[in-house]
PDB file of C-alpha atoms in Angstrom:
ATOM      1  CA  MET U  12       0.122   0.125  -0.230  1.00 95.00           C
ATOM      2  CA  LYS U  13       1.029   3.785  -0.280  1.00 98.00           C
ATOM      3  CA  ILE U  14       0.362   5.284   2.451  1.00 98.00           C
ATOM      4  CA  LEU U  15      -0.373   9.002   3.918  1.00 98.00           C
ATOM      5  CA  VAL U  16       0.518  10.314   7.162  1.00 98.00           C
ATOM      6  CA  THR U  17       0.800  13.886   8.905  1.00 98.00           C
ATOM      7  CA  ALA U  18       1.733  14.750  11.477  1.00 98.00           C
ATOM      8  CA  GLY U  19       3.071  17.250  14.237  1.00 97.00           C
ATOM      9  CA  PRO U  20       1.322  21.283  14.823  1.00 97.00           C
ATOM     10  CA  THR U  21       0.862  23.397  12.151  1.00 98.00           C
ATOM     11  CA  ARG U  22       1.675  27.477  12.641  1.00 98.00           C
ATOM     12  CA  GLU U  23      -0.711  30.307  11.726  1.00 98.00           C
ATOM     13  CA  PHE U  24       1.596  33.768  11.771  1.00 97.00           C
ATOM     14  CA  LEU U  25       0.008  36.966  13.160  1.00 95.00           C
ATOM     15  CA  ASP U  26       3.939  38.947  12.314  1.00 95.00           C
ATOM     16  CA  PRO U  27       7.203  37.330  11.505  1.00 94.00           C
ATOM     17  CA  PHE U  28       7.699  36.612  15.127  1.00 92.00           C
ATOM     18  CA  ARG U  29       4.620  35.345  16.808  1.00 94.00           C
ATOM     19  CA  PHE U  30       1.781  32.656  15.590  1.00 96.00           C
ATOM     20  CA  LEU U  31      -0.458  30.414  16.991  1.00 96.00           C
ATOM     21  CA  SER U  32      -0.488  26.614  17.558  1.00 96.00           C
ATOM     22  CA  ASN U  33      -0.262  24.076  20.242  1.00 94.00           C
ATOM     23  CA  PRO U  34       1.627  21.815  21.724  1.00 92.00           C
ATOM     24  CA  SER U  35       1.432  18.414  19.319  1.00 94.00           C
ATOM     25  CA  SER U  36       4.747  17.157  19.319  1.00 95.00           C
ATOM     26  CA  GLY U  37       4.642  14.975  16.019  1.00 97.00           C
ATOM     27  CA  LYS U  38       5.725  11.233  17.442  1.00 97.00           C
ATOM     28  CA  MET U  39       1.782   9.658  17.324  1.00 97.00           C
ATOM     29  CA  GLY U  40       3.088  10.484  13.263  1.00 98.00           C
ATOM     30  CA  PHE U  41       6.528  10.241  13.183  1.00 98.00           C
ATOM     31  CA  ALA U  42       5.311   6.028  15.010  1.00 98.00           C
ATOM     32  CA  LEU U  43       3.320   5.853  12.483  1.00 98.00           C
ATOM     33  CA  ALA U  44       4.866   6.611   9.499  1.00 98.00           C
ATOM     34  CA  ALA U  45       7.583   4.373  11.050  1.00 98.00           C
ATOM     35  CA  ALA U  46       5.928   1.488  11.506  1.00 98.00           C
ATOM     36  CA  ALA U  47       3.826   1.467   7.885  1.00 98.00           C
ATOM     37  CA  VAL U  48       7.853   1.464   6.991  1.00 98.00           C
ATOM     38  CA  ARG U  49       8.173  -1.542   9.305  1.00 98.00           C
ATOM     39  CA  HIS U  50       4.757  -3.463   7.714  1.00 98.00           C
ATOM     40  CA  GLY U  51       6.523  -3.038   3.996  1.00 98.00           C
ATOM     41  CA  HIS U  52       4.521  -0.623   2.490  1.00 98.00           C
ATOM     42  CA  ARG U  53       5.726   2.520   0.487  1.00 98.00           C
ATOM     43  CA  VAL U  54       4.954   5.700   2.589  1.00 98.00           C
ATOM     44  CA  SER U  55       4.804   9.651   3.399  1.00 98.00           C
ATOM     45  CA  LEU U  56       5.266  11.536   5.494  1.00 98.00           C
ATOM     46  CA  VAL U  57       3.813  15.657   5.860  1.00 98.00           C
ATOM     47  CA  SER U  58       5.003  17.058   9.038  1.00 98.00           C
ATOM     48  CA  GLY U  59       4.581  19.823  10.676  1.00 98.00           C
ATOM     49  CA  PRO U  60       7.321  22.010  12.996  1.00 98.00           C
ATOM     50  CA  VAL U  61       8.480  19.615  14.451  1.00 97.00           C
ATOM     51  CA  ALA U  62      11.877  18.397  16.992  1.00 96.00           C
ATOM     52  CA  LEU U  63      12.025  15.108  15.011  1.00 97.00           C
ATOM     53  CA  PRO U  64      14.893  14.042  12.219  1.00 97.00           C
ATOM     54  CA  ASP U  65      13.466  12.744   9.339  1.00 97.00           C
ATOM     55  CA  LEU U  66      12.836   8.902   8.559  1.00 98.00           C
ATOM     56  CA  ALA U  67      14.536   6.181   6.622  1.00 96.00           C
ATOM     57  CA  GLY U  68      12.721   5.035   4.047  1.00 96.00           C
ATOM     58  CA  VAL U  69      10.481   7.998   4.116  1.00 98.00           C
ATOM     59  CA  ARG U  70       9.246  10.210   1.765  1.00 98.00           C
ATOM     60  CA  MET U  71       9.405  13.678   3.702  1.00 98.00           C
ATOM     61  CA  THR U  72       7.709  16.580   3.109  1.00 98.00           C
ATOM     62  CA  ARG U  73       7.999  20.006   6.172  1.00 98.00           C
ATOM     63  CA  VAL U  74       4.999  22.784   6.723  1.00 98.00           C
ATOM     64  CA  VAL U  75       4.414  25.149   8.793  1.00 98.00           C
ATOM     65  CA  SER U  76       0.690  26.019   7.616  1.00 98.00           C
ATOM     66  CA  ALA U  77      -2.285  24.469   7.457  1.00 98.00           C
ATOM     67  CA  ARG U  78      -2.929  25.858   4.059  1.00 98.00           C
ATOM     68  CA  GLU U  79       0.699  24.616   3.352  1.00 98.00           C
ATOM     69  CA  MET U  80      -0.100  20.835   4.877  1.00 98.00           C
ATOM     70  CA  LEU U  81      -3.191  20.532   1.858  1.00 98.00           C
ATOM     71  CA  ARG U  82      -1.671  21.546  -0.624  1.00 98.00           C
ATOM     72  CA  ALA U  83       0.927  19.328   0.498  1.00 98.00           C
ATOM     73  CA  VAL U  84      -1.792  16.177   0.904  1.00 98.00           C
ATOM     74  CA  GLU U  85      -3.352  17.200  -2.284  1.00 97.00           C
ATOM     75  CA  GLU U  86      -0.211  16.166  -3.750  1.00 97.00           C
ATOM     76  CA  GLU U  87       0.309  12.956  -2.589  1.00 96.00           C
ATOM     77  CA  PHE U  88      -3.381  12.119  -2.587  1.00 97.00           C
ATOM     78  CA  PRO U  89      -4.070  10.672  -5.758  1.00 96.00           C
ATOM     79  CA  ARG U  90      -0.902   8.565  -5.643  1.00 94.00           C
ATOM     80  CA  THR U  91      -2.372   7.470  -2.032  1.00 97.00           C
ATOM     81  CA  ALA U  92      -4.048   3.940  -0.950  1.00 97.00           C
ATOM     82  CA  ALA U  93      -4.589   5.504   2.626  1.00 98.00           C
ATOM     83  CA  VAL U  94      -4.616   8.555   4.793  1.00 98.00           C
ATOM     84  CA  ILE U  95      -3.801   8.602   8.018  1.00 98.00           C
ATOM     85  CA  MET U  96      -4.556  12.510   9.636  1.00 98.00           C
ATOM     86  CA  SER U  97      -2.472  12.454  12.743  1.00 97.00           C
ATOM     87  CA  ALA U  98      -1.536  15.982  12.735  1.00 97.00           C
ATOM     88  CA  ALA U  99      -2.750  18.581  14.880  1.00 96.00           C
ATOM     89  CA  VAL U 100      -3.496  21.200  12.037  1.00 97.00           C
ATOM     90  CA  SER U 101      -4.662  24.696  13.702  1.00 96.00           C
ATOM     91  CA  ASP U 102      -8.441  25.481  13.455  1.00 95.00           C
ATOM     92  CA  PHE U 103      -7.586  28.965  12.959  1.00 97.00           C
ATOM     93  CA  TYR U 104      -5.152  31.288  11.264  1.00 97.00           C
ATOM     94  CA  PHE U 105      -4.937  35.354  11.740  1.00 96.00           C
ATOM     95  CA  LEU U 106      -7.251  37.361   8.524  1.00 95.00           C
ATOM     96  CA  HIS U 107      -4.404  39.669   8.390  1.00 93.00           C
ATOM     97  CA  PHE U 108      -0.710  38.755   8.310  1.00 93.00           C
ATOM     98  CA  SER U 109       2.416  42.208   9.532  1.00 92.00           C
ATOM     99  CA  LYS U 110       4.769  42.132   7.978  1.00 93.00           C
ATOM    100  CA  ARG U 111       7.118  43.691  10.991  1.00 92.00           C
ATOM    101  CA  LYS U 112       7.105  42.712  14.000  1.00 90.00           C
ATOM    102  CA  MET U 113       3.765  44.521  15.871  1.00 86.00           C
ATOM    103  CA  GLN U 114       4.703  46.640  19.070  1.00 86.00           C
ATOM    104  CA  LYS U 115       3.343  46.888  22.013  1.00 82.00           C
ATOM    105  CA  LYS U 116       2.148  50.238  21.907  1.00 81.00           C
ATOM    106  CA  ALA U 117      -2.070  49.820  22.600  1.00 80.00           C
ATOM    107  CA  GLU U 118      -3.148  48.118  26.080  1.00 83.00           C
ATOM    108  CA  SER U 119      -4.779  45.626  24.374  1.00 87.00           C
ATOM    109  CA  ILE U 120      -5.893  44.346  20.809  1.00 87.00           C
ATOM    110  CA  THR U 121      -8.211  43.011  18.886  1.00 91.00           C
ATOM    111  CA  LEU U 122      -7.726  39.994  16.372  1.00 93.00           C
ATOM    112  CA  GLN U 123      -9.599  38.757  13.422  1.00 96.00           C
ATOM    113  CA  LEU U 124      -9.280  34.688  12.763  1.00 97.00           C
ATOM    114  CA  ARG U 125     -10.205  32.754   9.552  1.00 97.00           C
ATOM    115  CA  LYS U 126     -10.849  29.455   9.578  1.00 97.00           C
ATOM    116  CA  ASN U 127      -8.337  26.839   8.259  1.00 97.00           C
ATOM    117  CA  PRO U 128     -10.016  24.339   5.477  1.00 96.00           C
ATOM    118  CA  ASP U 129     -10.668  21.184   7.410  1.00 97.00           C
ATOM    119  CA  ILE U 130      -8.296  18.616   5.053  1.00 97.00           C
ATOM    120  CA  LEU U 131      -9.880  15.474   6.254  1.00 96.00           C
ATOM    121  CA  GLU U 132     -13.148  16.901   5.371  1.00 96.00           C
ATOM    122  CA  ILE U 133     -11.972  17.418   1.873  1.00 97.00           C
ATOM    123  CA  LEU U 134     -10.408  14.562   1.427  1.00 97.00           C
ATOM    124  CA  GLY U 135     -13.110  12.878   2.919  1.00 97.00           C
ATOM    125  CA  ARG U 136     -15.513  14.590  -0.486  1.00 96.00           C
ATOM    126  CA  LYS U 137     -13.433  13.287  -3.252  1.00 94.00           C
ATOM    127  CA  LYS U 138     -12.599   9.716  -1.476  1.00 92.00           C
ATOM    128  CA  ASP U 139     -12.714   7.846  -4.382  1.00 90.00           C
ATOM    129  CA  GLY U 140     -12.671   4.212  -2.032  1.00 93.00           C
ATOM    130  CA  LYS U 141      -9.581   5.591  -0.175  1.00 97.00           C
ATOM    131  CA  ILE U 142      -9.297   4.806   3.042  1.00 98.00           C
ATOM    132  CA  LEU U 143      -9.469   7.674   5.612  1.00 98.00           C
ATOM    133  CA  VAL U 144      -7.938   7.501   8.788  1.00 98.00           C
ATOM    134  CA  GLY U 145      -8.612  10.555  11.239  1.00 98.00           C
ATOM    135  CA  PHE U 146      -7.795  11.288  15.532  1.00 96.00           C
ATOM    136  CA  SER U 147      -9.796  13.088  17.447  1.00 94.00           C
ATOM    137  CA  ALA U 148      -8.276  15.380  20.542  1.00 88.00           C
ATOM    138  CA  GLU U 149     -10.725  15.808  22.755  1.00 85.00           C
ATOM    139  CA  THR U 150     -10.700  17.417  26.464  1.00 82.00           C
ATOM    140  CA  GLU U 151     -14.603  16.049  26.705  1.00 87.00           C
ATOM    141  CA  ASN U 152     -17.420  13.865  24.858  1.00 90.00           C
ATOM    142  CA  ILE U 153     -14.663  11.725  23.960  1.00 90.00           C
ATOM    143  CA  VAL U 154     -16.302   9.295  21.971  1.00 92.00           C
ATOM    144  CA  GLU U 155     -19.336  11.180  21.162  1.00 93.00           C
ATOM    145  CA  ASN U 156     -17.028  14.555  19.625  1.00 93.00           C
ATOM    146  CA  ALA U 157     -15.547  11.733  17.747  1.00 95.00           C
ATOM    147  CA  ARG U 158     -18.115   9.336  16.171  1.00 95.00           C
ATOM    148  CA  SER U 159     -19.259  12.981  14.325  1.00 94.00           C
ATOM    149  CA  LYS U 160     -16.540  14.067  13.562  1.00 95.00           C
ATOM    150  CA  LEU U 161     -16.100  10.383  11.654  1.00 96.00           C
ATOM    151  CA  ASP U 162     -19.698  10.651  10.162  1.00 95.00           C
ATOM    152  CA  ARG U 163     -19.412  14.074   8.918  1.00 95.00           C
ATOM    153  CA  LYS U 164     -15.817  13.538   7.664  1.00 96.00           C
ATOM    154  CA  ASN U 165     -16.379  10.131   5.658  1.00 97.00           C
ATOM    155  CA  LEU U 166     -13.896   8.704   7.534  1.00 98.00           C
ATOM    156  CA  ASP U 167     -13.170   4.648   8.135  1.00 97.00           C
ATOM    157  CA  LEU U 168     -11.527   4.716  11.455  1.00 98.00           C
ATOM    158  CA  ILE U 169     -10.977   7.169  14.267  1.00 98.00           C
ATOM    159  CA  LEU U 170      -8.530   7.499  17.227  1.00 97.00           C
ATOM    160  CA  ALA U 171     -10.049   9.681  20.055  1.00 95.00           C
ATOM    161  CA  SER U 172      -7.588  10.222  22.891  1.00 91.00           C
ATOM    162  CA  ASP U 173      -7.885  12.305  25.779  1.00 85.00           C
ATOM    163  CA  ILE U 174      -5.375  15.072  25.412  1.00 83.00           C
ATOM    164  CA  SER U 175      -6.125  16.161  28.992  1.00 80.00           C
ATOM    165  CA  SER U 176      -4.479  13.380  30.949  1.00 76.00           C
ATOM    166  CA  ARG U 177      -0.595  14.193  30.822  1.00 74.00           C
ATOM    167  CA  ARG U 178       0.358  10.899  30.552  1.00 78.00           C
ATOM    168  CA  SER U 179      -1.980  10.585  27.090  1.00 78.00           C
ATOM    169  CA  GLY U 180      -1.078  14.165  26.101  1.00 73.00           C
ATOM    170  CA  PHE U 181       0.667  15.905  22.839  1.00 82.00           C
ATOM    171  CA  ALA U 182       4.300  15.592  24.177  1.00 82.00           C
ATOM    172  CA  ALA U 183       3.663  11.915  26.073  1.00 89.00           C
ATOM    173  CA  ASP U 184       5.678   9.427  24.495  1.00 93.00           C
ATOM    174  CA  SER U 185       2.323   6.959  25.375  1.00 94.00           C
ATOM    175  CA  ILE U 186      -1.235   7.498  24.699  1.00 94.00           C
ATOM    176  CA  ARG U 187      -4.965   5.963  25.477  1.00 93.00           C
ATOM    177  CA  LEU U 188      -6.866   5.566  22.660  1.00 95.00           C
ATOM    178  CA  ALA U 189     -10.557   4.476  21.708  1.00 95.00           C
ATOM    179  CA  ALA U 190     -11.058   3.176  18.180  1.00 97.00           C
ATOM    180  CA  ILE U 191     -14.349   3.199  16.130  1.00 97.00           C
ATOM    181  CA  ASP U 192     -15.226   2.589  12.868  1.00 96.00           C
ATOM    182  CA  ARG U 193     -17.695   3.449  10.149  1.00 93.00           C
ATOM    183  CA  ALA U 194     -20.347   0.546  11.903  1.00 92.00           C
ATOM    184  CA  GLY U 195     -20.231   3.138  15.185  1.00 91.00           C
ATOM    185  CA  ARG U 196     -18.123   0.594  17.252  1.00 94.00           C
ATOM    186  CA  VAL U 197     -16.015   1.061  19.738  1.00 96.00           C
ATOM    187  CA  GLU U 198     -12.808  -1.050  20.778  1.00 96.00           C
ATOM    188  CA  ARG U 199     -10.956   1.145  23.825  1.00 95.00           C
ATOM    189  CA  TRP U 200      -7.490   0.017  24.092  1.00 95.00           C
ATOM    190  CA  PRO U 201      -5.140   0.509  27.215  1.00 94.00           C
ATOM    191  CA  LEU U 202      -2.391   3.384  27.460  1.00 94.00           C
ATOM    192  CA  LEU U 203       0.145   2.527  25.200  1.00 96.00           C
ATOM    193  CA  SER U 204       3.311   3.108  24.290  1.00 96.00           C
ATOM    194  CA  LYS U 205       3.313   5.625  20.953  1.00 97.00           C
ATOM    195  CA  THR U 206       4.656   2.991  18.906  1.00 97.00           C
ATOM    196  CA  ALA U 207       2.813   0.083  19.714  1.00 98.00           C
ATOM    197  CA  ALA U 208      -0.607   2.082  19.714  1.00 97.00           C
ATOM    198  CA  ALA U 209       0.935   3.003  15.837  1.00 98.00           C
ATOM    199  CA  GLU U 210       1.358  -1.044  15.261  1.00 98.00           C
ATOM    200  CA  ARG U 211      -2.595  -1.535  16.253  1.00 98.00           C
ATOM    201  CA  ILE U 212      -3.487   1.292  13.701  1.00 98.00           C
ATOM    202  CA  VAL U 213      -1.659  -0.249  11.187  1.00 98.00           C
ATOM    203  CA  SER U 214      -2.962  -3.673  11.568  1.00 98.00           C
ATOM    204  CA  ARG U 215      -6.789  -1.872  11.115  1.00 97.00           C
ATOM    205  CA  VAL U 216      -5.273   0.061   8.085  1.00 98.00           C
ATOM    206  CA  GLU U 217      -4.701  -3.184   6.734  1.00 98.00           C
ATOM    207  CA  LYS U 218      -7.459  -5.076   7.747  1.00 97.00           C
ATOM    208  CA  ILE U 219      -9.952  -2.468   5.800  1.00 96.00           C
ATOM    209  CA  TYR U 220      -7.755  -2.291   3.266  1.00 95.00           C
ATOM    210  CA  SER U 221      -8.001  -6.399   1.862  1.00 95.00           C
ATOM    211  CA  ALA U 222     -12.028  -6.202   2.993  1.00 92.00           C
ATOM    212  CA  GLN U 223     -12.223  -4.089   0.569  1.00 87.00           C
ATOM    213  CA  SER U 224      -9.729  -5.899  -2.174  1.00 76.00           C
ATOM    214  CA  VAL U 225     -12.447  -9.077  -2.006  1.00 65.00           C
TER     215      VAL U 225
END
């Protein structure tokens, strides 16, 4: 299979020195790409800004913003059998970007945000038999919110995580996931290393691929 994985955060700049982002480390996405290589698949990894080295045997693309990630993903998508979207893409970007550093002159300022494109939702509208896997990072109503995203984005599988837990948060080496499939079945996994979780996810993708190929 040709598998496309996304990883890390995106950054949306206000000026050359300030940006809107999140604490995603990219560890889950890089673990997924490494697992897919171990399983013998051809892998492309589109990553936001993270402090992780390139992976051997993986086609690497480094991006910064959500719109850059969308362009990179859309370029790879036609040649891809499965997409695993583990990147924590910023939901919004600043409507106005200042080419120069904004000075601290006023006691308060008002900043306008605009919604970023939802990459998985865009892919779900032109799915054409490809496998789409998403992640849902939540602080409450974990399964309910994830199931809603699965339906809305036309996904085959979604992995829901509670990011309020220190042991399973963005920068942790471990993660606790609930896997929800298209039929709505929920499988709650124990706390796993991100390497072990990646192995499970790649195996699930292989099962979905095999079932579609019958």
